[in-house]
Coordinates of N, CA and C in Angstrom, one line a residue:
X1283 N 179.4 172.2 101.8 CA 179.2 172.5 103.2 C 179.0 171.1 103.9
X1284 N 179.5 171.0 105.1 CA 179.4 169.9 105.9 C 178.1 169.9 106.7
X1285 N 177.3 168.9 106.6 CA 176.1 168.8 107.5 C 176.5 167.9 108.7
X1286 N 176.6 168.5 109.8 CA 177.1 167.7 111.0 C 176.0 166.7 111.5
X1287 N 176.5 165.6 111.9 CA 175.6 164.6 112.5 C 175.3 165.0 113.9
X1288 N 174.4 164.2 114.5 CA 174.1 164.5 115.9 C 175.3 164.3 116.8
X1289 N 176.1 163.2 116.5 CA 177.3 163.0 117.3 C 178.3 164.1 117.2
X1290 N 178.4 164.7 116.0 CA 179.3 165.8 115.7 C 178.9 167.0 116.5
X1291 N 177.6 167.3 116.4 CA 177.1 168.5 117.2 C 177.2 168.3 118.7
X1292 N 177.0 167.1 119.2 CA 177.2 166.8 120.6 C 178.6 167.1 121.0
X1293 N 179.6 166.6 120.1 CA 181.0 166.8 120.4 C 181.4 168.2 120.4
X1294 N 180.9 169.0 119.4 CA 181.2 170.4 119.3 C 180.7 171.2 120.5
X1295 N 179.5 170.9 120.9 CA 178.9 171.6 122.1 C 179.7 171.3 123.3
X1296 N 180.0 170.0 123.6 CA 180.8 169.7 124.8 C 182.2 170.3 124.7
X1297 N 182.9 170.2 123.6 CA 184.2 170.7 123.5 C 184.2 172.2 123.6
X1298 N 183.3 172.9 123.0 CA 183.2 174.3 123.2 C 182.9 174.8 124.6
X1299 N 182.1 174.0 125.3 CA 181.8 174.4 126.7 C 183.1 174.1 127.6
X1300 N 183.7 173.0 127.4 CA 184.9 172.7 128.1 C 186.0 173.8 127.9
X1301 N 186.1 174.2 126.7 CA 187.1 175.2 126.4 C 186.8 176.5 127.1
X1302 N 185.5 176.9 127.1 CA 185.1 178.1 127.8 C 185.3 178.0 129.3
X1303 N 185.4 176.8 129.8 CA 185.6 176.6 131.3 C 187.1 176.6 131.6
X1304 N 187.9 176.7 130.5 CA 189.4 176.8 130.7 C 190.1 175.5 130.5
X1305 N 189.4 174.5 130.0 CA 190.0 173.2 129.8 C 190.4 173.1 128.3
X1306 N 191.7 173.0 128.1 CA 192.2 173.1 126.7 C 191.6 171.9 125.9
X1307 N 190.9 172.3 124.8 CA 190.1 171.3 124.0 C 190.3 171.6 122.6
X1308 N 190.6 170.6 121.8 CA 190.8 170.8 120.3 C 190.0 169.7 119.6
X1309 N 189.8 169.9 118.3 CA 189.2 169.0 117.4 C 190.2 168.4 116.5
X1310 N 190.3 167.0 116.5 CA 191.2 166.3 115.6 C 190.4 165.7 114.5
X1311 N 190.8 165.8 113.2 CA 190.1 165.3 112.1 C 191.1 164.4 111.3
X1312 N 190.5 163.3 110.8 CA 191.3 162.3 110.0 C 191.4 162.8 108.6
X1313 N 190.4 163.4 108.1 CA 190.3 163.9 106.7 C 189.4 165.1 106.7
X1314 N 189.8 166.1 106.0 CA 189.0 167.4 106.1 C 188.3 167.8 104.8
X1315 N 188.2 166.9 103.8 CA 187.6 167.3 102.6 C 188.5 167.9 101.6
X1316 N 189.6 168.5 102.1 CA 190.7 169.1 101.3 C 191.8 168.1 101.1
X1317 N 191.8 167.0 101.8 CA 192.9 166.0 101.9 C 193.2 165.5 100.5
X1318 N 194.4 165.6 100.1 CA 194.8 165.1 98.8 C 195.4 163.7 98.9
X1319 N 195.9 163.4 100.0 CA 196.5 162.1 100.2 C 195.7 161.2 101.1
X1320 N 195.7 159.9 100.9 CA 195.0 159.0 101.8 C 195.7 159.0 103.2
X1321 N 197.0 159.2 103.2 CA 197.7 159.0 104.5 C 199.0 159.8 104.4
X1322 N 199.0 161.0 104.9 CA 200.2 161.8 104.8 C 201.0 161.7 106.1
X1323 N 200.3 161.6 107.2 CA 200.9 161.5 108.5 C 201.4 162.9 109.0
X1324 N 201.0 164.0 108.3 CA 201.5 165.3 108.6 C 200.4 166.1 109.4
X1325 N 200.8 166.7 110.5 CA 199.9 167.5 111.3 C 199.7 168.9 110.6
X1326 N 198.5 169.3 110.3 CA 198.3 170.6 109.7 C 197.0 171.2 110.3
X1327 N 196.8 172.5 110.1 CA 195.5 173.1 110.5 C 194.5 172.6 109.5
X1328 N 193.3 172.3 110.0 CA 192.2 171.9 109.2 C 191.8 173.0 108.3
X1329 N 191.4 172.7 107.1 CA 190.8 173.7 106.2 C 189.4 173.3 105.7
X1330 N 188.7 174.2 105.1 CA 187.5 173.8 104.5 C 186.3 173.8 105.5
X1331 N 185.3 173.0 105.2 CA 184.1 173.1 106.0 C 184.3 172.7 107.5
X1332 N 185.1 171.7 107.7 CA 185.4 171.3 109.1 C 186.0 172.4 109.9
X1333 N 186.9 173.2 109.3 CA 187.5 174.3 110.0 C 186.5 175.3 110.3
X1334 N 185.6 175.6 109.4 CA 184.5 176.6 109.6 C 183.6 176.2 110.7
X1335 N 183.3 174.9 110.7 CA 182.4 174.3 111.7 C 183.0 174.5 113.1
X1336 N 184.3 174.1 113.3 CA 185.0 174.2 114.5 C 185.1 175.6 115.0
X1337 N 185.3 176.5 114.0 CA 185.4 178.0 114.3 C 184.1 178.5 115.0
X1338 N 183.0 178.0 114.5 CA 181.7 178.4 115.0 C 181.6 178.1 116.5
X1339 N 182.3 177.1 117.0 CA 182.2 176.7 118.4 C 183.5 177.2 119.2
X1340 N 184.3 178.0 118.5 CA 185.5 178.5 119.1 C 186.6 177.5 119.4
X1341 N 186.7 176.5 118.5 CA 187.6 175.4 118.7 C 188.7 175.4 117.7
X1342 N 190.0 175.2 118.1 CA 191.0 175.0 117.1 C 190.8 173.6 116.5
X1343 N 191.2 173.4 115.3 CA 190.9 172.1 114.6 C 192.2 171.7 113.8
X1344 N 192.6 170.5 113.9 CA 193.8 170.0 113.2 C 193.5 168.7 112.5
X1345 N 194.2 168.5 111.5 CA 194.1 167.3 110.7 C 195.4 166.5 110.5
X1346 N 195.3 165.2 110.6 CA 196.4 164.3 110.1 C 195.7 163.4 109.2
X1347 N 196.0 163.5 107.9 CA 195.3 162.6 106.9 C 195.7 161.2 107.3
X1348 N 194.7 160.4 107.6 CA 195.0 159.0 108.0 C 193.7 158.2 107.9
X1349 N 193.9 156.8 107.9 CA 192.8 155.9 107.7 C 191.8 156.0 108.9
X1350 N 190.5 155.7 108.6 CA 189.5 155.6 109.6 C 188.7 154.3 109.4
X1351 N 188.3 153.7 110.5 CA 187.5 152.5 110.5 C 186.0 152.9 110.5
X1352 N 185.2 152.5 109.5 CA 183.9 153.0 109.4 C 182.9 152.2 110.4
X1353 N 181.7 152.8 110.5 CA 180.7 152.3 111.4 C 180.2 150.9 111.0
X1354 N 179.6 150.8 109.8 CA 178.8 149.6 109.5 C 179.5 148.7 108.6
X1355 N 180.5 149.2 107.8 CA 181.1 148.3 106.8 C 182.0 147.3 107.5
X1356 N 182.1 146.1 106.8 CA 183.0 145.1 107.2 C 184.4 145.6 107.1
X1357 N 185.2 145.5 108.1 CA 186.5 146.0 108.1 C 187.5 144.8 108.0
X1358 N 188.4 144.9 107.1 CA 189.4 143.8 106.9 C 190.5 144.0 107.9
X1359 N 191.2 142.9 108.1 CA 192.4 143.0 109.0 C 193.4 144.0 108.5
X1360 N 193.5 144.1 107.2 CA 194.4 145.1 106.6 C 194.0 146.5 107.0
X1361 N 192.7 146.9 107.0 CA 192.3 148.2 107.3 C 192.6 148.5 108.8
X1362 N 192.3 147.5 109.7 CA 192.6 147.7 111.1 C 194.1 147.9 111.3
X1363 N 194.9 147.1 110.6 CA 196.4 147.2 110.7 C 196.8 148.6 110.2
X1364 N 196.2 149.1 109.2 CA 196.6 150.5 108.7 C 196.3 151.5 109.8
X1365 N 195.2 151.4 110.5 CA 194.8 152.4 111.5 C 195.8 152.2 112.7
X1366 N 196.2 151.0 113.1 CA 197.2 150.8 114.1 C 198.5 151.4 113.7
X1367 N 198.9 151.2 112.4 CA 200.2 151.8 111.9 C 200.1 153.3 111.9
X1368 N 198.9 153.9 111.6 CA 198.8 155.3 111.6 C 199.0 156.0 112.9
X1369 N 198.9 155.2 114.0 CA 199.1 155.7 115.3 C 200.5 156.3 115.5
X1370 N 201.4 155.8 114.8 CA 202.8 156.3 114.9 C 202.8 157.7 114.2
X1371 N 202.0 158.0 113.2 CA 201.9 159.3 112.6 C 201.2 160.2 113.6
X1372 N 200.2 159.7 114.3 CA 199.4 160.6 115.2 C 200.3 160.9 116.4
X1373 N 201.3 160.0 116.8 CA 202.1 160.2 118.0 C 202.7 161.6 118.0
X1374 N 203.4 162.0 116.9 CA 204.0 163.3 116.8 C 203.0 164.5 117.0
X1375 N 201.9 164.3 116.3 CA 200.8 165.3 116.4 C 200.3 165.5 117.8
X1376 N 200.0 164.3 118.4 CA 199.5 164.3 119.8 C 200.4 164.9 120.8
X1377 N 201.7 164.6 120.7 CA 202.7 165.1 121.6 C 202.9 166.6 121.4
X1378 N 202.9 167.0 120.1 CA 203.1 168.5 119.8 C 201.9 169.3 120.3
X1379 N 200.7 168.7 120.4 CA 199.6 169.5 120.8 C 199.3 169.3 122.3
X1380 N 200.1 168.4 123.0 CA 199.9 168.2 124.4 C 198.7 167.4 124.8
X1381 N 198.2 166.6 123.9 CA 197.0 165.8 124.2 C 197.2 164.7 125.2
X1382 N 196.3 164.6 126.2 CA 196.5 163.6 127.2 C 195.3 162.6 127.2
X1383 N 194.2 162.9 126.5 CA 193.1 162.0 126.4 C 192.3 162.4 125.2
X1384 N 191.6 161.3 124.6 CA 190.8 161.5 123.5 C 189.4 161.1 123.8
X1385 N 188.4 162.0 123.5 CA 187.0 161.8 123.8 C 186.4 161.3 122.5
X1386 N 185.6 160.2 122.5 CA 184.9 159.7 121.3 C 183.5 159.5 121.7
X1387 N 182.6 159.8 120.7 CA 181.1 159.6 121.0 C 180.4 159.1 119.8
X1388 N 181.1 158.3 118.9 CA 180.6 157.8 117.7 C 181.2 156.5 117.4
X1389 N 180.5 155.5 116.9 CA 181.0 154.2 116.7 C 182.3 154.1 115.9
X1390 N 182.4 154.8 114.8 CA 183.6 154.7 114.0 C 184.8 155.3 114.7
X1391 N 184.5 156.4 115.5 CA 185.6 157.0 116.2 C 186.0 156.2 117.5
X1392 N 185.0 155.5 118.1 CA 185.4 154.6 119.2 C 186.4 153.6 118.7
X1393 N 186.1 153.0 117.5 CA 186.9 152.0 117.0 C 188.2 152.5 116.5
X1394 N 188.2 153.6 115.7 CA 189.4 154.1 115.1 C 190.4 154.6 116.3
X1395 N 189.8 155.5 117.1 CA 190.6 156.0 118.2 C 191.0 155.0 119.2
X1396 N 190.1 154.0 119.4 CA 190.5 152.9 120.3 C 191.8 152.2 119.9
X1397 N 191.9 152.0 118.6 CA 193.1 151.4 118.1 C 194.3 152.3 118.3
X1398 N 194.1 153.6 118.0 CA 195.2 154.5 118.1 C 195.6 154.7 119.6
X1399 N 194.6 154.9 120.4 CA 194.9 155.1 121.9 C 195.6 153.9 122.5
X1400 N 195.2 152.7 122.1 CA 195.8 151.5 122.6 C 197.3 151.4 122.2
X1401 N 197.5 151.8 120.9 CA 198.9 151.7 120.4 C 199.8 152.8 121.1
X1402 N 199.2 153.9 121.5 CA 200.0 155.0 122.0 C 200.0 155.1 123.6
X1403 N 199.2 154.2 124.2 CA 199.0 154.3 125.6 C 198.3 155.5 126.1
X1404 N 197.4 156.0 125.2 CA 196.7 157.3 125.5 C 195.3 156.9 126.0
X1405 N 194.8 157.7 127.0 CA 193.5 157.5 127.6 C 192.4 157.9 126.6
X1406 N 191.4 156.9 126.4 CA 190.3 157.2 125.6 C 189.0 157.3 126.5
X1407 N 188.3 158.4 126.4 CA 187.1 158.6 127.1 C 185.9 158.3 126.1
X1408 N 185.2 157.2 126.4 CA 184.2 156.7 125.6 C 182.9 157.3 126.1
X1409 N 182.2 158.0 125.2 CA 180.9 158.7 125.5 C 179.9 158.0 124.6
X1410 N 179.0 157.3 125.2 CA 178.0 156.6 124.4 C 176.6 157.1 124.6
X1411 N 175.9 157.4 123.4 CA 174.6 157.9 123.5 C 173.5 156.9 123.1
X1412 N 173.9 155.8 122.5 CA 173.0 154.8 122.1 C 173.6 153.4 122.3
X1413 N 172.9 152.4 121.9 CA 173.4 151.0 122.1 C 174.4 150.7 121.1
X1414 N 175.6 150.4 121.5 CA 176.7 150.1 120.6 C 176.8 148.7 120.3
X1415 N 176.4 148.3 119.1 CA 176.4 146.9 118.7 C 177.5 146.7 117.7
X1416 N 178.5 146.0 118.1 CA 179.6 145.6 117.3 C 180.2 144.3 117.8
X1417 N 180.7 143.5 116.9 CA 181.2 142.2 117.3 C 182.4 142.3 118.2
X1418 N 183.1 143.5 118.2 CA 184.2 143.7 119.1 C 183.9 144.7 120.2
X1419 N 182.7 144.9 120.5 CA 182.3 145.9 121.5 C 182.9 145.7 122.9
X1420 N 182.9 144.5 123.3 CA 183.5 144.1 124.6 C 184.9 144.5 124.7
X1421 N 185.7 144.3 123.7 CA 187.1 144.6 123.7 C 187.3 146.1 123.7
X1422 N 186.5 146.8 122.9 CA 186.6 148.3 122.8 C 186.3 148.9 124.1
X1423 N 185.2 148.4 124.7 CA 184.8 149.0 126.0 C 185.9 148.7 127.1
X1424 N 186.5 147.6 127.1 CA 187.5 147.2 128.1 C 188.7 148.1 128.0
X1425 N 189.0 148.6 126.8 CA 190.2 149.5 126.6 C 189.9 151.0 127.0
X1426 N 188.6 151.4 127.0 CA 188.3 152.8 127.3 C 188.3 153.0 128.8
X1427 N 188.6 154.3 129.1 CA 188.7 154.6 130.5 C 188.5 156.1 130.7
X1428 N 187.4 156.6 131.1 CA 186.2 155.9 131.6 C 185.2 155.7 130.4
X1429 N 184.1 155.0 130.7 CA 183.0 154.9 129.8 C 181.9 155.8 130.4
X1430 N 181.3 156.7 129.6 CA 180.3 157.5 130.1 C 179.0 157.2 129.3
X1431 N 178.0 156.7 130.0 CA 176.7 156.4 129.4 C 175.7 157.4 129.9
X1432 N 174.9 158.0 129.0 CA 174.1 159.1 129.3 C 172.6 158.7 129.5
X1433 N 172.3 157.4 129.5 CA 171.0 156.9 129.7 C 171.0 155.5 130.2
X1434 N 169.9 155.1 130.9 CA 169.8 153.7 131.4 C 169.8 152.8 130.2
X1435 N 169.3 153.2 129.0 CA 169.3 152.4 127.8 C 170.6 151.9 127.5
X1436 N 171.6 152.7 127.6 CA 173.0 152.4 127.2 C 173.6 151.4 128.2
X1437 N 173.4 151.6 129.5 CA 173.9 150.8 130.5 C 173.5 149.3 130.3

């Protein structure tokens, strides 16, 4: 069973509400726990615990097995290059699903999707709940449009 983080619960609540308001919203997952390959590049419906979690909020959920940049670990240039290269695999999925913007609210997703969105010319909506401390934070923030801060602490 997946134990969702606070960022995950926040995302699911927001996405579920937007969907109920008539705004087409889906969940995209890089790896769903059932992934057999590190990087398949194939769009598929998510299975396993992430699928059940998205279902609880009335959200469709899709996976493209692909690399992710983590929150705290040192990331090599090779890892970042792999994520940028994976953008081409995401391109077909994003186009087939009609995605026009990606919302992120977690450090690893800001970084990972920032790379993908920049490579694809896709809008990234950066939603920050806490102080984002990263050596590349300025560059990440400059790429996002818009940046949503939910407290004066973040500003």
